[in-house]
Short mmCIF file of C-alpha atoms in Angstrom, two decimals:
data_model
loop_
_atom_site.label_atom_id
_atom_site.label_comp_id
_atom_site.label_asym_id
_atom_site.label_seq_id
_atom_site.Cartn_x
_atom_site.Cartn_y
_atom_site.Cartn_z
CA MET S 1 17.33 18.38 16.20
CA THR S 2 21.12 17.78 16.40
CA LYS S 3 23.37 15.60 14.16
CA HIS S 4 23.30 11.92 15.55
CA ASN S 5 27.42 10.64 16.48
CA GLN S 6 29.65 8.89 13.93
CA ARG S 7 30.08 6.52 16.19
CA GLU S 8 26.22 5.52 16.21
CA GLU S 9 26.02 5.79 12.81
CA ILE S 10 25.88 2.19 11.97
CA THR S 11 23.50 1.23 14.28
CA HIS S 12 21.39 3.93 13.06
CA ARG S 13 21.52 3.30 9.77
CA CYS S 14 19.07 0.32 9.82
CA GLY S 15 15.82 1.36 8.94
CA TYR S 16 12.89 -0.21 10.89
CA PHE S 17 9.86 -1.84 9.33
CA HIS S 18 6.75 0.24 10.75
CA GLY S 19 3.75 -1.98 12.01
CA CYS S 20 3.47 -5.41 10.70
CA LEU S 21 5.58 -8.30 11.37
CA PRO S 22 7.20 -9.71 8.02
CA PHE S 23 7.85 -13.02 8.56
CA PHE S 24 9.37 -13.28 4.88
CA LEU S 25 12.31 -11.47 6.28
CA LEU S 26 13.12 -14.75 8.31
CA PRO S 27 16.20 -15.74 5.97
CA THR S 28 17.86 -12.08 6.60
CA PHE S 29 18.56 -13.08 10.04
CA PHE S 30 18.78 -16.42 9.79
CA PHE S 31 22.73 -16.86 11.39
CA PHE S 32 21.29 -14.69 14.18
CA ILE S 33 18.47 -17.51 14.89
CA ILE S 34 21.31 -20.06 15.03
CA ILE S 35 22.94 -18.64 17.52
CA VAL S 36 20.04 -18.38 19.64
CA ILE S 37 19.09 -21.93 18.97
CA ILE S 38 22.47 -22.84 20.32
CA PHE S 39 21.75 -21.17 22.92
CA PHE S 40 19.02 -22.36 23.34
CA PHE S 41 20.17 -25.96 23.17
CA PHE S 42 23.28 -25.69 25.00
CA THR S 43 21.42 -24.37 28.29
CA PHE S 44 18.66 -27.35 27.86
CA PHE S 45 21.77 -29.47 27.85
CA LEU S 46 23.16 -28.44 30.90
CA PHE S 47 19.69 -28.65 32.47
CA ILE S 48 19.48 -31.91 31.34
CA ILE S 49 22.66 -33.13 32.97
CA PHE S 50 22.05 -31.29 36.27
CA PHE S 51 19.11 -32.55 36.43
CA LEU S 52 20.09 -36.21 36.15
CA ILE S 53 23.11 -35.22 38.81
CA PHE S 54 20.50 -34.77 41.10
CA CYS S 55 18.69 -38.20 40.24
CA PHE S 56 21.58 -39.91 40.91
CA LEU S 57 22.84 -38.17 43.93
CA PHE S 58 19.72 -38.34 45.73
CA LEU S 59 19.39 -42.25 45.08
CA LEU S 60 22.93 -43.29 45.80
CA PHE S 61 23.13 -40.72 48.66
CA ASP S 62 20.85 -38.75 51.31
CA PHE S 63 19.47 -35.55 50.44
CA ASN S 64 21.96 -33.37 51.71
CA LEU S 65 24.31 -33.19 48.86
CA SER S 66 21.42 -33.41 46.10
CA PHE S 67 19.92 -30.52 47.55
CA PHE S 68 23.25 -28.66 46.48
CA PHE S 69 22.62 -29.25 42.67
CA ILE S 70 18.93 -28.42 42.56
CA ASN S 71 20.29 -25.23 43.00
CA PHE S 72 21.86 -25.32 39.57
CA PHE S 73 19.10 -27.28 38.15
CA PHE S 74 16.43 -24.02 39.01
CA THR S 75 19.28 -21.33 37.82
CA LEU S 76 19.03 -22.91 34.49
CA LEU S 77 15.54 -23.32 34.41
CA LEU S 78 15.21 -19.82 34.93
CA PHE S 79 18.07 -18.97 32.57
CA PHE S 80 16.27 -21.29 29.76
CA PHE S 81 13.20 -19.53 29.83
CA ILE S 82 14.43 -15.69 30.21
CA LEU S 83 16.32 -16.45 26.76
CA PHE S 84 13.46 -18.37 25.36
CA PHE S 85 11.54 -15.16 25.49
CA ILE S 86 13.72 -12.58 24.53
CA SER S 87 14.37 -14.21 21.84
CA ILE S 88 10.66 -14.51 21.04
CA PHE S 89 10.70 -11.00 21.40
CA LEU S 90 14.18 -10.03 18.99
CA VAL S 91 12.70 -12.18 16.21
CA SER S 92 9.20 -10.72 16.15
CA PHE S 93 9.80 -7.13 16.84
CA LYS S 94 13.09 -6.09 15.42
CA VAL S 95 12.90 -6.79 12.06
CA HIS S 96 15.25 -4.73 9.35
CA SER S 97 16.67 -5.59 6.05
CA THR S 98 20.81 -5.33 6.16
CA ASP S 99 21.45 -4.76 2.53
CA PHE S 100 22.59 -1.18 2.73
CA PRO S 101 25.73 0.13 2.21
CA GLY S 102 28.09 0.13 5.39
CA SER S 103 25.79 -2.96 7.28
CA TYR S 104 28.83 -5.07 5.76
CA ASP S 105 32.37 -4.02 5.87
CA GLY S 106 34.60 -3.76 2.47
CA TYR S 107 31.13 -5.58 0.75
CA ASP S 108 29.14 -2.40 -1.95
CA ASP S 109 25.09 -2.73 -0.86
CA ALA S 110 24.95 0.40 -2.60
CA TRP S 111 22.25 0.88 -5.34
CA ASN S 112 23.16 -0.71 -8.51
CA LYS S 113 20.52 -0.76 -11.13
CA GLU S 114 22.47 -3.35 -13.47
CA LYS S 115 22.85 -5.42 -10.62
CA PHE S 116 18.89 -5.07 -9.84
CA GLU S 117 17.83 -5.56 -13.74
CA LYS S 118 20.52 -8.61 -13.89
CA ASN S 119 19.04 -9.93 -10.82
CA PHE S 120 15.26 -9.39 -11.04
CA ARG S 121 12.53 -11.68 -12.44
CA ILE S 122 9.37 -12.35 -12.61
CA GLU S 123 7.85 -16.25 -13.10
CA VAL S 124 3.74 -16.50 -13.39
CA GLY S 125 1.90 -18.68 -11.82
CA ARG S 126 -1.42 -19.12 -12.98
CA LEU S 127 -3.20 -17.05 -15.15
CA ALA S 128 -7.13 -17.09 -15.39
CA ALA S 129 -9.88 -14.21 -15.91
CA ASP S 130 -10.03 -12.99 -12.33
CA GLU S 131 -7.30 -14.77 -10.72
CA LEU S 132 -3.12 -14.30 -11.07
CA GLU S 133 -0.33 -15.93 -9.02
CA PHE S 134 3.13 -14.84 -9.90
CA ASP S 135 6.52 -14.47 -7.89
CA MET S 136 8.46 -11.60 -8.24
CA ILE S 137 12.45 -12.74 -7.45
CA GLY S 138 15.29 -9.89 -6.42
CA ILE S 139 13.05 -7.29 -5.25
CA ASP S 140 12.98 -6.09 -1.61
CA ALA S 141 10.08 -6.55 0.38
CA ALA S 142 9.40 -2.50 0.87
CA ILE S 143 8.82 -2.16 -2.73
CA ALA S 144 6.81 -5.15 -3.47
CA ASN S 145 4.91 -3.89 -0.23
CA ALA S 146 3.93 -0.29 -1.81
CA PHE S 147 2.47 -2.79 -4.70
CA ARG S 148 0.52 -4.42 -2.35
CA ARG S 149 -0.74 -1.55 -0.68
CA ILE S 150 -1.39 0.36 -4.00
CA LEU S 151 -3.62 -2.70 -5.50
CA LEU S 152 -5.53 -3.31 -2.56
CA SER S 153 -6.60 0.80 -2.12
CA GLU S 154 -5.13 2.68 -5.02
CA VAL S 155 -5.76 1.58 -8.28
CA PRO S 156 -8.61 3.83 -9.68
CA THR S 157 -12.15 2.29 -10.59
CA MET S 158 -15.70 3.47 -11.14
CA ALA S 159 -17.85 3.38 -8.79
CA ILE S 160 -21.22 4.78 -7.72
CA GLU S 161 -20.90 8.03 -5.41
CA LYS S 162 -24.02 10.18 -5.59
CA VAL S 163 -27.44 8.37 -5.50
CA HIS S 164 -30.14 10.74 -6.34
CA ILE S 165 -33.46 9.01 -4.17
CA PHE S 166 -36.58 10.06 -5.74
CA ASN S 167 -38.86 7.33 -3.84
CA ASN S 168 -37.81 4.97 -1.28
CA THR S 169 -40.57 3.11 0.69
CA SER S 170 -38.70 -0.03 1.10
CA ILE S 171 -37.45 -0.74 4.68
CA ILE S 172 -33.98 -0.57 4.11
CA GLN S 173 -32.94 3.21 5.04
CA ASP S 174 -31.76 5.93 2.50
CA GLU S 175 -28.11 6.32 3.72
CA VAL S 176 -27.68 2.27 3.82
CA LEU S 177 -29.17 1.76 0.56
CA ALA S 178 -26.36 4.42 -0.83
CA HIS S 179 -23.81 2.56 0.97
CA ARG S 180 -24.63 -0.57 -0.18
CA LEU S 181 -25.26 0.61 -3.81
CA GLY S 182 -21.61 2.32 -3.12
CA LEU S 183 -20.16 -1.15 -3.30
CA ILE S 184 -21.24 -2.82 -5.97
CA PRO S 185 -18.39 -3.24 -8.58
CA ILE S 186 -19.17 -1.63 -11.97
CA LYS S 187 -17.75 -3.07 -15.01
CA ALA S 188 -16.47 -0.02 -16.96
CA ASP S 189 -12.57 0.84 -17.61
CA PRO S 190 -11.77 3.35 -15.79
CA ARG S 191 -8.60 4.15 -17.87
CA LEU S 192 -11.60 5.49 -20.59
CA PHE S 193 -12.89 8.06 -18.27
CA GLN S 194 -11.23 11.11 -16.12
CA TYR S 195 -11.60 12.21 -12.77
CA LYS S 196 -14.36 14.70 -12.25
CA GLN S 197 -13.09 18.17 -12.06
CA ASN S 198 -14.69 20.26 -9.57
CA LEU S 199 -15.82 23.47 -9.99
CA THR S 200 -13.16 26.37 -9.36
CA SER S 201 -15.44 28.97 -8.12
CA PHE S 202 -17.69 30.20 -5.06
CA LEU S 203 -20.27 27.87 -6.64
CA LEU S 204 -18.69 24.83 -5.48
CA LEU S 205 -19.65 25.56 -2.15
CA ILE S 206 -23.69 25.46 -3.14
CA ALA S 207 -23.42 22.91 -6.04
CA ASP S 208 -21.67 19.97 -7.74
CA ALA S 209 -20.53 20.31 -11.23
CA ASP S 210 -22.93 18.64 -13.52
CA PRO S 211 -21.90 15.25 -15.06
CA THR S 212 -20.42 14.95 -18.36
CA GLU S 213 -20.07 12.05 -20.67
CA GLU S 214 -16.17 11.87 -20.02
CA ASP S 215 -15.96 11.58 -16.17
CA THR S 216 -19.75 10.05 -15.04
CA ILE S 217 -22.09 7.05 -15.49
CA GLN S 218 -25.23 6.81 -14.98
CA PHE S 219 -27.70 4.23 -13.74
CA GLU S 220 -31.14 3.99 -13.03
CA LEU S 221 -32.90 1.67 -10.81
CA LYS S 222 -36.88 1.55 -10.57
CA VAL S 223 -38.53 -1.38 -9.04
CA LYS S 224 -42.32 -1.64 -7.76
CA CYS S 225 -43.43 -4.89 -5.91
CA THR S 226 -46.50 -6.21 -6.86
CA ARG S 227 -48.40 -9.52 -5.35
CA ASN S 228 -48.53 -12.14 -8.27
CA PRO S 229 -52.17 -13.38 -8.31
CA LYS S 230 -51.82 -16.45 -10.54
CA THR S 231 -50.09 -18.71 -7.90
CA ASP S 232 -50.83 -19.65 -4.27
CA ASP S 233 -47.21 -21.04 -4.41
CA PRO S 234 -45.39 -18.70 -1.47
CA ASP S 235 -42.35 -18.45 -3.57
CA ASN S 236 -43.63 -17.19 -6.30
CA MET S 237 -46.45 -14.59 -4.43
CA TYR S 238 -44.57 -11.64 -4.82
CA LYS S 239 -43.49 -10.10 -8.36
CA ASP S 240 -40.14 -8.14 -8.14
CA HIS S 241 -39.33 -8.83 -4.24
CA LYS S 242 -35.71 -9.03 -4.73
CA VAL S 243 -33.95 -6.28 -5.65
CA THR S 244 -30.56 -7.40 -7.71
CA THR S 245 -27.94 -5.75 -9.66
CA ARG S 246 -30.01 -7.19 -12.68
CA HIS S 247 -32.63 -4.01 -12.09
CA LEU S 248 -29.91 -1.39 -12.41
CA LYS S 249 -30.20 0.02 -16.15
CA TRP S 250 -27.38 1.92 -17.49
CA VAL S 251 -28.70 5.73 -18.79
CA PRO S 252 -26.02 6.97 -21.64
CA ILE S 253 -24.88 10.27 -20.98
CA GLY S 254 -24.21 12.30 -24.13
CA ASN S 255 -22.37 10.36 -26.99
CA GLN S 256 -21.19 7.19 -24.59
CA ALA S 257 -24.16 5.07 -26.78
CA ASN S 258 -21.46 5.70 -29.53
CA ILE S 259 -18.75 4.91 -27.61
CA PHE S 260 -20.37 1.69 -25.53
CA LYS S 261 -22.20 -0.94 -26.61
CA GLU S 262 -25.27 -2.02 -25.06
CA GLY S 263 -23.95 -4.44 -22.37
CA ASP S 264 -20.88 -2.97 -22.06
CA ILE S 265 -21.20 -0.78 -18.76
CA ARG S 266 -23.20 -2.45 -16.10
CA PRO S 267 -22.44 -4.23 -13.04
CA VAL S 268 -19.88 -7.00 -12.83
CA HIS S 269 -22.63 -9.40 -11.25
CA VAL S 270 -25.52 -9.71 -13.44
CA THR S 271 -24.70 -12.54 -16.33
CA GLU S 272 -24.31 -15.17 -13.25
CA ASP S 273 -27.02 -16.90 -11.58
CA GLU S 274 -26.41 -14.92 -8.63
CA PRO S 275 -26.45 -11.39 -9.31
CA ILE S 276 -26.03 -8.95 -6.23
CA LEU S 277 -28.85 -8.49 -3.87
CA ILE S 278 -29.26 -4.95 -3.02
CA ALA S 279 -32.66 -4.80 -1.13
CA LYS S 280 -35.68 -6.98 -0.79
CA LEU S 281 -39.62 -5.28 -1.47
CA ARG S 282 -43.27 -6.29 -0.45
CA PRO S 283 -46.25 -5.34 -2.52
CA GLY S 284 -46.45 -1.57 -2.43
CA GLN S 285 -42.84 -0.79 -1.99
CA GLU S 286 -40.97 0.93 -4.72
CA LEU S 287 -37.47 2.05 -5.07
CA ASP S 288 -36.88 5.35 -7.84
CA LEU S 289 -33.25 6.28 -8.04
CA LYS S 290 -30.93 7.95 -10.34
CA LEU S 291 -27.28 7.06 -9.38
CA PHE S 292 -24.29 8.55 -10.83
CA CYS S 293 -20.69 6.76 -11.03
CA VAL S 294 -17.27 8.53 -11.04
CA LYS S 295 -14.09 7.51 -10.99
CA GLY S 296 -12.12 7.72 -7.75
CA ILE S 297 -9.54 5.74 -5.46
CA ALA S 298 -10.27 4.06 -1.93
CA THR S 299 -9.28 7.38 -0.12
CA ALA S 300 -11.67 7.30 2.96
CA SER S 301 -14.28 4.60 2.27
CA TYR S 302 -13.66 1.19 1.27
CA ARG S 303 -16.30 1.20 -1.30
CA LEU S 304 -14.14 1.61 -4.48
CA LEU S 305 -11.70 -1.06 -3.62
CA PRO S 306 -11.51 -3.88 -6.08
CA GLU S 307 -11.33 -7.16 -4.14
CA ILE S 308 -8.19 -8.61 -3.92
CA THR S 309 -6.85 -11.11 -1.58
CA LEU S 310 -2.81 -11.34 -1.32
CA LEU S 311 -0.71 -14.43 0.05
CA LYS S 312 1.84 -13.23 2.27
CA PRO S 313 5.43 -13.87 0.28
CA VAL S 314 6.96 -16.79 1.49
CA THR S 315 10.24 -18.05 1.15
CA GLY S 316 10.59 -21.61 0.88
CA GLU S 317 13.75 -23.80 1.95
CA LEU S 318 15.22 -23.54 -1.46
CA ALA S 319 16.14 -19.84 -0.61
CA VAL S 320 17.70 -20.94 2.83
CA LYS S 321 19.82 -23.95 1.15
CA LEU S 322 21.04 -21.42 -1.44
CA GLN S 323 22.04 -18.84 1.29
CA LYS S 324 23.80 -21.11 3.23
CA CYS S 325 25.93 -22.12 0.37
CA PHE S 326 28.04 -18.76 0.42
CA SER S 327 29.26 -17.33 3.88
CA SER S 328 26.74 -14.85 5.59
CA GLY S 329 25.29 -11.91 4.23
CA VAL S 330 26.62 -12.54 0.11
CA ILE S 331 23.55 -13.76 -0.69
CA GLU S 332 19.97 -11.70 0.08
CA ILE S 333 17.17 -13.53 -1.03
CA ASP S 334 13.67 -11.78 -1.24
CA THR S 335 11.11 -13.93 -2.97
CA VAL S 336 7.45 -12.77 -2.74
CA ASP S 337 4.72 -14.65 -3.72
CA VAL S 338 1.92 -12.39 -5.10
CA ASN S 339 -1.55 -14.15 -5.66
CA VAL S 340 -4.11 -11.08 -6.93
CA GLU S 341 -7.76 -11.85 -7.37
CA SER S 342 -9.77 -9.44 -9.00
CA THR S 343 -13.41 -8.53 -8.46
CA GLY S 344 -13.86 -8.73 -12.29
CA ILE S 345 -13.92 -4.93 -13.33
CA LEU S 346 -10.35 -5.12 -14.92
CA PRO S 347 -8.18 -8.44 -15.43
CA PRO S 348 -5.71 -8.75 -12.97
CA GLU S 349 -2.69 -8.73 -14.88
CA VAL S 350 -4.04 -4.78 -15.98
CA LEU S 351 -4.59 -3.94 -12.05
CA VAL S 352 -0.68 -4.58 -11.34
CA SER S 353 0.64 -2.65 -14.12
CA GLN S 354 -1.66 0.03 -12.91
CA ALA S 355 -0.65 -0.15 -9.61
CA ILE S 356 3.08 -0.29 -10.73
CA GLN S 357 2.07 2.89 -12.94
CA VAL S 358 0.30 4.86 -9.76
CA LEU S 359 3.49 4.54 -7.97
CA MET S 360 5.79 5.78 -10.50
CA THR S 361 3.21 8.43 -10.79
CA LYS S 362 3.68 9.45 -7.32
CA CYS S 363 7.42 9.58 -7.76
CA ARG S 364 7.15 12.19 -10.61
CA ASP S 365 4.57 14.20 -8.64
CA LEU S 366 6.89 14.50 -5.73
CA SER S 367 9.77 14.98 -7.58
CA ARG S 368 7.90 17.99 -9.70
CA GLU S 369 6.68 19.23 -6.40
CA LEU S 370 10.24 19.05 -4.99
CA ASP S 371 11.08 21.19 -7.92
CA GLU S 372 8.28 23.89 -7.31
CA THR S 373 9.41 24.30 -3.91
CA ASP S 374 12.56 25.51 -4.75
CA LYS S 375 11.52 27.69 -7.26
CA MET S 376 9.25 29.58 -4.49
CA GLU S 377 11.70 29.71 -2.51
CA MET S 378 14.20 31.22 -4.72
CA ILE S 379 11.04 33.76 -5.27
CA GLN S 380 10.85 34.32 -1.65
CA VAL S 381 14.50 35.08 -1.27
CA GLN S 382 14.51 37.49 -3.77
CA LYS S 383 11.42 39.25 -3.55
CA GLY S 384 11.64 38.94 0.62
CA THR S 385 8.16 38.22 1.02
CA SER S 386 5.58 35.93 3.29
CA GLU S 387 4.83 32.57 1.87
CA ASP S 388 1.33 33.18 0.32
CA GLU S 389 2.49 35.97 -1.60
CA ALA S 390 5.23 34.01 -2.93
CA GLN S 391 2.56 31.47 -4.04
CA SER S 392 0.47 33.77 -5.84
CA PHE S 393 3.42 34.99 -7.48
CA TYR S 394 3.94 31.97 -8.81
CA THR S 395 0.44 30.78 -9.97
CA MET R 1 -1.43 7.42 -20.28
CA VAL R 2 -4.32 8.72 -18.23
CA TYR R 3 -3.68 11.09 -15.80
CA MET R 4 -3.45 9.23 -12.50
CA GLY R 5 -3.94 12.15 -9.99
CA LEU R 6 -6.51 13.91 -8.02
CA PRO R 7 -7.93 16.73 -9.90
CA ARG R 8 -6.19 20.04 -9.60
CA PRO R 9 -6.60 22.90 -9.12
CA ARG R 10 -8.42 23.06 -5.85
CA ILE R 11 -10.09 25.99 -3.85
CA THR R 12 -8.01 26.06 -0.41
CA SER R 13 -8.49 29.27 0.87
CA ILE R 14 -10.52 32.84 0.26
CA LEU R 15 -8.88 35.94 1.08
CA TYR R 16 -10.49 39.05 2.06
CA HIS R 17 -8.39 41.70 0.87
CA SER R 18 -10.54 44.43 1.47
CA TRP R 19 -14.06 45.84 2.10
CA ARG R 20 -15.02 45.86 -1.58
CA HIS R 21 -14.15 42.54 -2.44
CA CYS R 22 -12.89 39.45 -2.02
CA THR R 23 -10.02 37.52 -4.15
CA ILE R 24 -10.02 33.75 -4.50
CA TYR R 25 -6.70 32.01 -5.08
CA THR R 26 -6.99 28.81 -6.34
CA HIS R 27 -3.70 26.75 -6.52
CA TYR R 28 -2.38 23.34 -5.63
CA ILE R 29 -2.88 22.31 -2.18
CA ARG R 30 0.64 22.55 -0.80
CA ARG R 31 2.01 19.01 -0.55
CA PHE R 32 5.43 19.64 0.15
CA LEU R 33 6.70 21.65 3.28
CA GLN R 34 10.55 21.45 4.00
CA MET R 35 11.59 22.01 7.74
CA PRO R 36 15.28 22.88 7.92
CA THR R 37 17.06 22.42 11.31
CA LEU R 38 16.46 24.75 13.82
CA GLY R 39 19.38 27.46 13.98
CA SER R 40 20.97 26.33 11.40
CA GLU R 41 19.36 27.54 7.50
CA GLU R 42 23.01 27.31 5.76
CA ASP R 43 23.44 23.18 6.82
CA ASP R 44 21.14 21.69 4.05
CA THR R 45 22.83 18.04 4.40
CA CYS R 46 19.99 17.25 7.85
CA VAL R 47 16.15 17.92 6.49
CA THR R 48 13.05 16.80 7.54
CA PHE R 49 10.66 16.84 4.45
CA VAL R 50 6.66 16.77 5.51
CA ILE R 51 5.34 15.59 2.82
CA ASN R 52 1.13 16.05 2.68
CA LYS R 53 -1.22 13.28 1.47
CA GLU R 54 1.14 9.80 1.61
CA ASP R 55 1.72 7.32 3.99
CA HIS R 56 3.34 4.27 4.37
CA THR R 57 3.19 3.21 0.32
CA LEU R 58 5.66 5.86 -0.73
CA GLY R 59 7.61 6.24 2.57
CA ASN R 60 8.42 2.59 3.11
CA SER R 61 10.06 2.42 -0.56
CA LEU R 62 11.51 5.84 -0.53
CA ARG R 63 13.04 5.36 2.80
CA TYR R 64 14.64 1.95 1.17
CA MET R 65 15.78 3.36 -2.03
CA VAL R 66 17.31 6.83 0.00
CA MET R 67 19.17 4.25 2.45
CA LYS R 68 20.83 2.48 -0.69
CA ASN R 69 22.42 5.73 -1.32
CA PRO R 70 25.89 5.63 0.10
CA ASP R 71 26.23 9.86 1.03
CA THR R 72 23.38 8.64 3.53
CA GLN R 73 24.12 8.87 7.39
CA PHE R 74 20.55 8.54 8.11
CA CYS R 75 17.15 7.71 6.80
CA GLY R 76 13.91 7.28 8.39
CA TYR R 77 9.88 8.51 8.11
CA SER R 78 7.37 8.52 10.80
CA ILE R 79 3.34 9.00 10.63
CA PRO R 80 2.66 11.85 13.36
CA HIS R 81 -0.92 10.52 13.74
CA PRO R 82 -2.37 7.91 11.73
CA SER R 83 -5.76 10.25 11.55
CA GLU R 84 -3.45 12.96 9.59
CA GLU R 85 -2.24 11.71 5.92
CA LYS R 86 1.38 13.33 6.30
CA ILE R 87 4.51 11.69 6.94
CA ASN R 88 7.78 13.53 8.26
CA PHE R 89 10.31 12.10 6.03
CA ARG R 90 14.35 12.38 7.39
CA ILE R 91 17.19 12.73 5.60
CA GLN R 92 20.73 13.23 7.35
CA THR R 93 23.83 12.73 4.68
CA ARG R 94 27.35 12.90 4.51
CA GLY R 95 27.74 16.15 2.49
CA THR R 96 25.72 16.18 0.01
CA PRO R 97 22.56 18.38 0.14
CA ALA R 98 19.45 16.27 1.37
CA LYS R 99 17.27 17.55 -1.52
CA ASP R 100 18.97 15.76 -4.16
CA VAL R 101 19.38 12.73 -2.25
CA LEU R 102 15.72 12.81 -1.81
CA LYS R 103 15.69 13.46 -5.59
CA LYS R 104 18.18 10.67 -6.51
CA GLY R 105 15.76 8.50 -4.10
CA MET R 106 12.54 9.01 -6.52
CA LYS R 107 14.35 9.18 -9.22
CA ASP R 108 15.90 5.32 -8.40
CA LEU R 109 12.54 4.59 -7.24
CA ASN R 110 10.77 5.81 -10.45
CA SER R 111 13.54 3.12 -12.36
CA VAL R 112 12.85 0.49 -10.42
CA CYS R 113 9.07 0.75 -11.33
CA GLU R 114 9.50 1.33 -15.15
CA HIS R 115 11.45 -2.11 -15.08
CA VAL R 116 9.28 -3.93 -12.92
CA LEU R 117 6.56 -2.82 -15.26
CA ARG R 118 8.43 -3.97 -18.67
CA THR R 119 9.63 -7.35 -16.70
CA PHE R 120 5.78 -8.56 -15.97
CA GLU R 121 4.17 -7.37 -19.12
CA THR R 122 7.04 -9.42 -21.04
CA SER R 123 6.15 -12.72 -18.54
CA ILE R 124 2.79 -12.19 -18.83
CA ASN R 125 2.67 -12.08 -22.61
CA GLU R 126 4.70 -15.00 -22.62
CA HIS R 127 2.75 -17.02 -20.56
CA LYS R 128 0.03 -15.75 -22.63
CA ARG R 129 1.55 -17.43 -25.44
CA ARG R 130 2.93 -20.33 -24.33
CA ASN R 131 -0.50 -21.57 -23.20
CA GLN R 132 -1.91 -20.74 -26.83
CA SER R 133 -4.91 -19.25 -25.79
CA ALA R 134 -6.21 -17.88 -29.08
CA ASP R 135 -8.76 -15.31 -27.20
CA ILE R 136 -6.55 -13.53 -24.88
CA GLU R 137 -5.01 -10.57 -27.04
CA PRO R 138 -1.53 -9.33 -25.29
CA MET R 139 -1.64 -6.67 -22.78
CA ASP R 140 -2.34 -2.98 -24.31
CA GLN R 141 -1.12 -0.45 -21.48
CA SER R 142 -2.24 2.56 -23.75
CA ALA R 143 -6.28 2.32 -23.63
CA GLY R 144 -8.19 4.85 -24.17
#
């Protein structure tokens, strides 16, 4: 890989967003769109003029002269459409922030902590038990998007991961039942639990660590469906034919019974009118399962996901008006409008705090790894050994 | 603060050193690998970092912070294949070593997060206080 030329510096400095179309960045190239729109109307205007001239000539004179102007008419029509499609392409795909050092001559856009702290503020719109809406003003979309991504998939929660099936005579297959159970939100504060430690030995290949009170919650699901002989009413013919989250019973491990009261650890949707339906049974069918919840994040599956819906950040007309007051490029307004809806495990404001802390931890871990890589390279240079041996020296 | 990362250490390889016994090495999964430019190991201003177990979440935000550094000449990241969880993070600088630029970027991102967290908690507590809900207590982040 060679170094990029100096003269290509400015064009290469702009970082491009990967993937989605961030329409909230519209104000940042507002001046660009104005030029496109002016071009638009200019060609459209000319197009109208030539059309009128053509009609005028056609009415007053014979065909010959009017055909001369038809040429211009269609050329402009073609130009009009080409410009239209090109501008759509440019608007949709080429999106980049321009607040980097070097984008504007003489304007210092380097990272200034004091300036950021002075301009940044958060305005809370609505705060309920399971819903939160707030605005972040003065932060760039890249960082706000990182928070959004972490909120959706990397905030740790407790969820059922292992299901021991002792008896399942329902028509729901074992794996389908286990999958459904894994999606149920469990009301347990994940900050009070630790990650499950894997066995650090050869035994990992054949067994799993025993569940301890610090990292596992155990539930029991024992339901047997029977016929109700008392009534003829078809609605009440069966007893326990709907297996819901109300049938999940918490089994305390170790001294969890001392720490948590009865009713602290339960599925989230139990006390309302509509608990989550797990399976349906008929007389003679039964379920006998043991469920183990652990702490984790949604790495491979979405089952550990707190349910959050976020509105895309919207910059209102106010932001654009303010930008017009100054010369182009002086004001970069980035407002992010965030709406967080939680499943009920944790209140939404706690979820956002956790998300921010997750990003901080990522940075710190990466910094530490970078320092460790430095040390390992130094060992490598001194000892003159291969990479694997250098690692074993280090540990 | 409860430790947020995945549990470590984990087994990553089992090496057989002799006929009689096998030695098991337990160490951190190598998250971080550095690829210097081919042919010029002394030039540390152009470096591609291959970071495992990361995606757009850290990549884009870190790229933004590194770009804010006036020393950076070029900064970009890419995901070689979406099925593999790693990113190639490239930094080209105007003289300072790329590692230092990366460290500064991470430090700046850390400080941004801290400030956002402080501001957020203050705003939430203020909002609760303003609505005078007697049941809701001020948020306590050090639970457990």
